[in-house]
């Protein structure tokens, strides 16, 4: 007992007077008490302000190209300004999609859609075989061949860490009668990473319009 008491008396007086170590740094405490009012490194056009978020409609939001995240980066494509920016999400993938109407006349329509996102499930939704970040593109083209027929094409391409996947659909619609139409098409699927998914289908449909 006496040796133990001697060690206590010999201890430096400052040993029991040390202040408790704070659990969080002062900077972190101030940040939690007064969080920043911008959710991005730079508020590009006010769209990321917290107080403005309740006024932004969900689903589809038409914005100017300068308002896109990433220092105003936008695709440098000729034609009209971007029509819309649309958030996409399902069990297979999530991403941000935006498109432009490149041409539109009485006979011809050309539209380009691009999307950056993340694939959550492989072999689904016209996508690659694996998961991870992806870049998607889609071309929609149609042209009237006279008053009774129209030729259209839709090509979708997705590229990522697991190769690329292409789905191309070419369709010819012919009006036979006010109530009847005939559709003939060819659809091609190609997977650079998993060739067993490669497939080509020919279709011929006779439809009755109610």
Short mmCIF file of N, CA and C in Angstrom, two decimals, residues 47-141:
data_model
loop_
_atom_site.label_atom_id
_atom_site.label_comp_id
_atom_site.label_asym_id
_atom_site.label_seq_id
_atom_site.Cartn_x
_atom_site.Cartn_y
_atom_site.Cartn_z
N UNK A 47 -29.68 26.24 -59.29
CA UNK A 47 -30.51 25.03 -59.24
C UNK A 47 -30.14 24.11 -58.09
N UNK A 48 -28.97 24.32 -57.44
CA UNK A 48 -28.56 23.44 -56.35
C UNK A 48 -28.76 24.08 -54.98
N UNK A 49 -29.39 25.24 -54.90
CA UNK A 49 -29.64 25.85 -53.61
C UNK A 49 -30.72 25.08 -52.87
N UNK A 50 -30.50 24.90 -51.57
CA UNK A 50 -31.44 24.11 -50.78
C UNK A 50 -32.82 24.75 -50.77
N UNK A 51 -32.87 26.08 -50.63
CA UNK A 51 -34.16 26.74 -50.54
C UNK A 51 -34.91 26.71 -51.88
N UNK A 52 -34.23 26.44 -52.99
CA UNK A 52 -34.89 26.41 -54.28
C UNK A 52 -35.38 25.03 -54.66
N UNK A 53 -34.96 24.01 -53.91
CA UNK A 53 -35.30 22.65 -54.31
C UNK A 53 -36.79 22.34 -54.26
N UNK A 54 -37.58 22.86 -53.29
CA UNK A 54 -39.01 22.54 -53.32
C UNK A 54 -39.73 23.03 -54.55
N UNK A 55 -39.17 24.05 -55.25
CA UNK A 55 -39.83 24.59 -56.43
C UNK A 55 -39.46 23.83 -57.70
N UNK A 56 -38.49 22.92 -57.64
CA UNK A 56 -38.08 22.17 -58.82
C UNK A 56 -38.99 20.97 -58.99
N UNK A 57 -39.68 20.83 -60.12
CA UNK A 57 -40.57 19.67 -60.30
C UNK A 57 -39.78 18.39 -60.41
N UNK A 58 -40.39 17.31 -59.95
CA UNK A 58 -39.73 16.01 -60.01
C UNK A 58 -39.91 15.40 -61.39
N UNK A 59 -39.05 14.45 -61.73
CA UNK A 59 -39.16 13.75 -63.00
C UNK A 59 -38.39 14.44 -64.10
N UNK A 60 -39.02 15.33 -64.82
CA UNK A 60 -38.41 15.94 -66.00
C UNK A 60 -38.31 17.44 -65.80
N UNK A 61 -37.13 18.00 -66.03
CA UNK A 61 -36.88 19.42 -65.79
C UNK A 61 -36.19 20.04 -67.01
N UNK A 62 -36.90 20.85 -67.81
CA UNK A 62 -36.25 21.54 -68.91
C UNK A 62 -35.30 22.62 -68.38
N UNK A 63 -34.05 22.57 -68.75
CA UNK A 63 -33.07 23.56 -68.32
C UNK A 63 -32.18 23.90 -69.51
N UNK A 64 -31.46 24.99 -69.37
CA UNK A 64 -30.48 25.36 -70.36
C UNK A 64 -29.21 24.53 -70.18
N UNK A 65 -28.43 24.38 -71.26
CA UNK A 65 -27.23 23.56 -71.17
C UNK A 65 -26.21 24.06 -70.18
N UNK A 66 -26.17 25.38 -69.90
CA UNK A 66 -25.22 25.91 -68.94
C UNK A 66 -25.54 25.52 -67.52
N UNK A 67 -26.75 25.03 -67.25
CA UNK A 67 -27.15 24.67 -65.89
C UNK A 67 -26.82 23.23 -65.55
N UNK A 68 -26.21 22.48 -66.47
CA UNK A 68 -25.85 21.10 -66.19
C UNK A 68 -24.72 21.04 -65.17
N UNK A 69 -24.71 20.02 -64.29
CA UNK A 69 -23.60 19.86 -63.34
C UNK A 69 -22.28 19.67 -64.07
N UNK A 70 -21.20 20.03 -63.42
CA UNK A 70 -19.88 19.86 -64.00
C UNK A 70 -19.35 21.10 -64.66
N UNK A 71 -19.46 22.24 -64.00
CA UNK A 71 -18.93 23.51 -64.50
C UNK A 71 -19.57 23.91 -65.82
N UNK A 72 -20.85 23.60 -65.99
CA UNK A 72 -21.56 24.00 -67.18
C UNK A 72 -21.23 23.18 -68.41
N UNK A 73 -20.60 22.01 -68.24
CA UNK A 73 -20.24 21.19 -69.40
C UNK A 73 -21.50 20.69 -70.09
N UNK A 74 -21.49 20.65 -71.39
CA UNK A 74 -22.62 20.16 -72.16
C UNK A 74 -22.10 19.60 -73.47
N UNK A 75 -22.82 18.70 -74.10
CA UNK A 75 -22.38 18.13 -75.37
C UNK A 75 -22.35 19.18 -76.46
N UNK A 76 -21.30 19.20 -77.21
CA UNK A 76 -21.14 20.17 -78.29
C UNK A 76 -21.71 19.57 -79.57
N UNK A 77 -23.04 19.64 -79.70
CA UNK A 77 -23.73 19.11 -80.86
C UNK A 77 -24.38 20.24 -81.62
N UNK A 78 -24.38 20.19 -82.95
CA UNK A 78 -25.05 21.24 -83.70
C UNK A 78 -26.56 21.11 -83.60
N UNK A 79 -27.27 22.16 -83.95
CA UNK A 79 -28.72 22.11 -83.94
C UNK A 79 -29.30 22.97 -82.84
N UNK A 80 -30.51 22.66 -82.46
CA UNK A 80 -31.22 23.45 -81.47
C UNK A 80 -30.66 23.21 -80.07
N UNK A 81 -30.95 24.10 -79.12
CA UNK A 81 -30.48 23.90 -77.73
C UNK A 81 -31.10 22.64 -77.12
N UNK A 82 -30.53 22.16 -76.00
CA UNK A 82 -31.09 20.97 -75.36
C UNK A 82 -32.55 21.17 -74.99
N UNK A 83 -33.37 20.18 -75.27
CA UNK A 83 -34.79 20.28 -74.97
C UNK A 83 -35.08 20.01 -73.51
N UNK A 84 -34.41 19.03 -72.94
CA UNK A 84 -34.78 18.59 -71.60
C UNK A 84 -33.63 17.85 -70.95
N UNK A 85 -33.67 17.82 -69.66
CA UNK A 85 -32.80 16.97 -68.85
C UNK A 85 -33.72 16.10 -68.01
N UNK A 86 -33.52 14.79 -68.07
CA UNK A 86 -34.44 13.86 -67.41
C UNK A 86 -33.67 12.87 -66.57
N UNK A 87 -34.05 12.74 -65.31
CA UNK A 87 -33.48 11.74 -64.43
C UNK A 87 -34.14 10.40 -64.72
N UNK A 88 -33.32 9.37 -64.91
CA UNK A 88 -33.82 8.04 -65.17
C UNK A 88 -33.39 7.10 -64.06
N UNK A 89 -34.29 6.19 -63.68
CA UNK A 89 -33.94 5.22 -62.65
C UNK A 89 -34.91 4.07 -62.62
N UNK A 90 -34.37 2.85 -62.55
CA UNK A 90 -35.17 1.64 -62.39
C UNK A 90 -34.29 0.59 -61.70
N UNK A 91 -34.76 -0.64 -61.69
CA UNK A 91 -34.00 -1.70 -61.03
C UNK A 91 -32.72 -2.04 -61.77
N UNK A 92 -32.61 -1.64 -63.04
CA UNK A 92 -31.46 -2.00 -63.86
C UNK A 92 -30.38 -0.92 -63.88
N UNK A 93 -30.79 0.36 -63.88
CA UNK A 93 -29.79 1.42 -63.98
C UNK A 93 -30.38 2.74 -63.51
N UNK A 94 -29.48 3.68 -63.19
CA UNK A 94 -29.84 5.05 -62.85
C UNK A 94 -28.93 5.97 -63.66
N UNK A 95 -29.43 7.17 -63.97
CA UNK A 95 -28.60 8.07 -64.73
C UNK A 95 -29.31 9.37 -65.05
N UNK A 96 -28.59 10.25 -65.75
CA UNK A 96 -29.09 11.54 -66.19
C UNK A 96 -29.12 11.53 -67.71
N UNK A 97 -30.28 11.79 -68.27
CA UNK A 97 -30.49 11.71 -69.73
C UNK A 97 -30.84 13.08 -70.28
N UNK A 98 -30.27 13.41 -71.42
CA UNK A 98 -30.61 14.67 -72.08
C UNK A 98 -30.56 14.44 -73.59
N UNK A 99 -31.40 15.19 -74.32
CA UNK A 99 -31.50 14.96 -75.76
C UNK A 99 -31.73 16.24 -76.53
N UNK A 100 -31.55 16.12 -77.83
CA UNK A 100 -31.75 17.25 -78.74
C UNK A 100 -32.49 16.77 -79.98
N UNK A 101 -33.38 17.63 -80.45
CA UNK A 101 -34.05 17.40 -81.73
C UNK A 101 -33.15 18.00 -82.79
N UNK A 102 -32.45 17.15 -83.54
CA UNK A 102 -31.49 17.63 -84.51
C UNK A 102 -32.15 18.15 -85.78
N UNK A 103 -33.27 17.53 -86.17
CA UNK A 103 -33.98 17.96 -87.38
C UNK A 103 -35.43 17.51 -87.27
N UNK A 104 -36.33 18.34 -87.76
CA UNK A 104 -37.74 17.99 -87.76
C UNK A 104 -38.45 18.75 -88.87
N UNK A 105 -38.91 18.03 -89.87
CA UNK A 105 -39.69 18.60 -90.96
C UNK A 105 -40.96 17.78 -91.13
N UNK A 106 -41.70 18.06 -92.17
CA UNK A 106 -42.91 17.29 -92.42
C UNK A 106 -42.64 15.84 -92.77
N UNK A 107 -41.47 15.54 -93.30
CA UNK A 107 -41.14 14.18 -93.72
C UNK A 107 -40.09 13.51 -92.84
N UNK A 108 -39.20 14.28 -92.23
CA UNK A 108 -38.05 13.69 -91.55
C UNK A 108 -37.95 14.21 -90.13
N UNK A 109 -37.56 13.30 -89.22
CA UNK A 109 -37.31 13.66 -87.82
C UNK A 109 -36.06 12.93 -87.36
N UNK A 110 -35.13 13.67 -86.75
CA UNK A 110 -33.89 13.11 -86.23
C UNK A 110 -33.71 13.62 -84.80
N UNK A 111 -33.52 12.69 -83.86
CA UNK A 111 -33.37 13.05 -82.45
C UNK A 111 -32.22 12.25 -81.86
N UNK A 112 -31.39 12.91 -81.04
CA UNK A 112 -30.25 12.28 -80.38
C UNK A 112 -30.45 12.38 -78.87
N UNK A 113 -30.27 11.25 -78.17
CA UNK A 113 -30.39 11.19 -76.72
C UNK A 113 -29.11 10.61 -76.16
N UNK A 114 -28.57 11.22 -75.10
CA UNK A 114 -27.36 10.73 -74.45
C UNK A 114 -27.62 10.62 -72.95
N UNK A 115 -26.90 9.71 -72.32
CA UNK A 115 -27.13 9.47 -70.89
C UNK A 115 -25.84 8.98 -70.23
N UNK A 116 -25.54 9.52 -69.07
CA UNK A 116 -24.46 9.03 -68.22
C UNK A 116 -25.09 8.48 -66.95
N UNK A 117 -24.63 7.32 -66.51
CA UNK A 117 -25.27 6.72 -65.34
C UNK A 117 -24.48 5.54 -64.80
N UNK A 118 -25.17 4.72 -64.04
CA UNK A 118 -24.57 3.56 -63.39
C UNK A 118 -25.51 2.38 -63.57
N UNK A 119 -24.95 1.27 -64.07
CA UNK A 119 -25.75 0.05 -64.27
C UNK A 119 -25.74 -0.77 -62.99
N UNK A 120 -26.94 -1.06 -62.49
CA UNK A 120 -27.11 -1.84 -61.27
C UNK A 120 -27.29 -3.32 -61.54
N UNK A 121 -27.73 -3.67 -62.74
CA UNK A 121 -28.01 -5.07 -63.07
C UNK A 121 -27.61 -5.33 -64.52
N UNK A 122 -26.80 -6.36 -64.74
CA UNK A 122 -26.37 -6.70 -66.08
C UNK A 122 -27.41 -7.49 -66.84
N UNK A 123 -27.23 -7.59 -68.16
CA UNK A 123 -28.12 -8.34 -69.03
C UNK A 123 -29.55 -7.83 -68.98
N UNK A 124 -29.77 -6.56 -68.77
CA UNK A 124 -31.13 -6.04 -68.64
C UNK A 124 -31.19 -4.66 -69.28
N UNK A 125 -32.40 -4.32 -69.74
CA UNK A 125 -32.68 -2.95 -70.19
C UNK A 125 -31.74 -2.52 -71.31
N UNK A 126 -31.53 -3.39 -72.28
CA UNK A 126 -30.66 -3.07 -73.43
C UNK A 126 -29.28 -2.65 -72.97
N UNK A 127 -28.70 -3.39 -72.00
CA UNK A 127 -27.43 -2.96 -71.44
C UNK A 127 -26.36 -4.02 -71.51
N UNK A 128 -25.19 -3.65 -71.00
CA UNK A 128 -24.02 -4.52 -71.03
C UNK A 128 -24.18 -5.66 -70.02
N UNK A 129 -23.20 -6.56 -70.00
CA UNK A 129 -23.32 -7.77 -69.20
C UNK A 129 -22.99 -7.56 -67.73
N UNK A 130 -22.30 -6.46 -67.36
CA UNK A 130 -21.90 -6.26 -65.97
C UNK A 130 -22.41 -4.95 -65.41
N UNK A 131 -22.05 -4.68 -64.18
CA UNK A 131 -22.46 -3.46 -63.50
C UNK A 131 -21.32 -2.44 -63.51
N UNK A 132 -21.66 -1.19 -63.19
CA UNK A 132 -20.67 -0.14 -63.15
C UNK A 132 -21.11 1.08 -63.92
N UNK A 133 -20.25 2.12 -63.98
CA UNK A 133 -20.59 3.34 -64.72
C UNK A 133 -20.71 3.06 -66.21
N UNK A 134 -21.68 3.70 -66.86
CA UNK A 134 -21.93 3.47 -68.28
C UNK A 134 -22.20 4.80 -68.97
N UNK A 135 -22.01 4.79 -70.26
CA UNK A 135 -22.37 5.90 -71.15
C UNK A 135 -23.29 5.34 -72.22
N UNK A 136 -24.47 5.95 -72.38
CA UNK A 136 -25.48 5.47 -73.31
C UNK A 136 -25.77 6.54 -74.35
N UNK A 137 -26.11 6.07 -75.54
CA UNK A 137 -26.51 6.96 -76.62
C UNK A 137 -27.64 6.34 -77.42
N UNK A 138 -28.51 7.17 -77.94
CA UNK A 138 -29.65 6.68 -78.72
C UNK A 138 -29.92 7.63 -79.88
N UNK A 139 -30.14 7.06 -81.06
CA UNK A 139 -30.47 7.81 -82.26
C UNK A 139 -31.85 7.38 -82.74
N UNK A 140 -32.75 8.34 -82.88
CA UNK A 140 -34.10 8.07 -83.38
C UNK A 140 -34.28 8.83 -84.70
N UNK A 141 -34.60 8.07 -85.75
CA UNK A 141 -34.71 8.66 -87.09
C UNK A 141 -35.95 8.10 -87.77
#
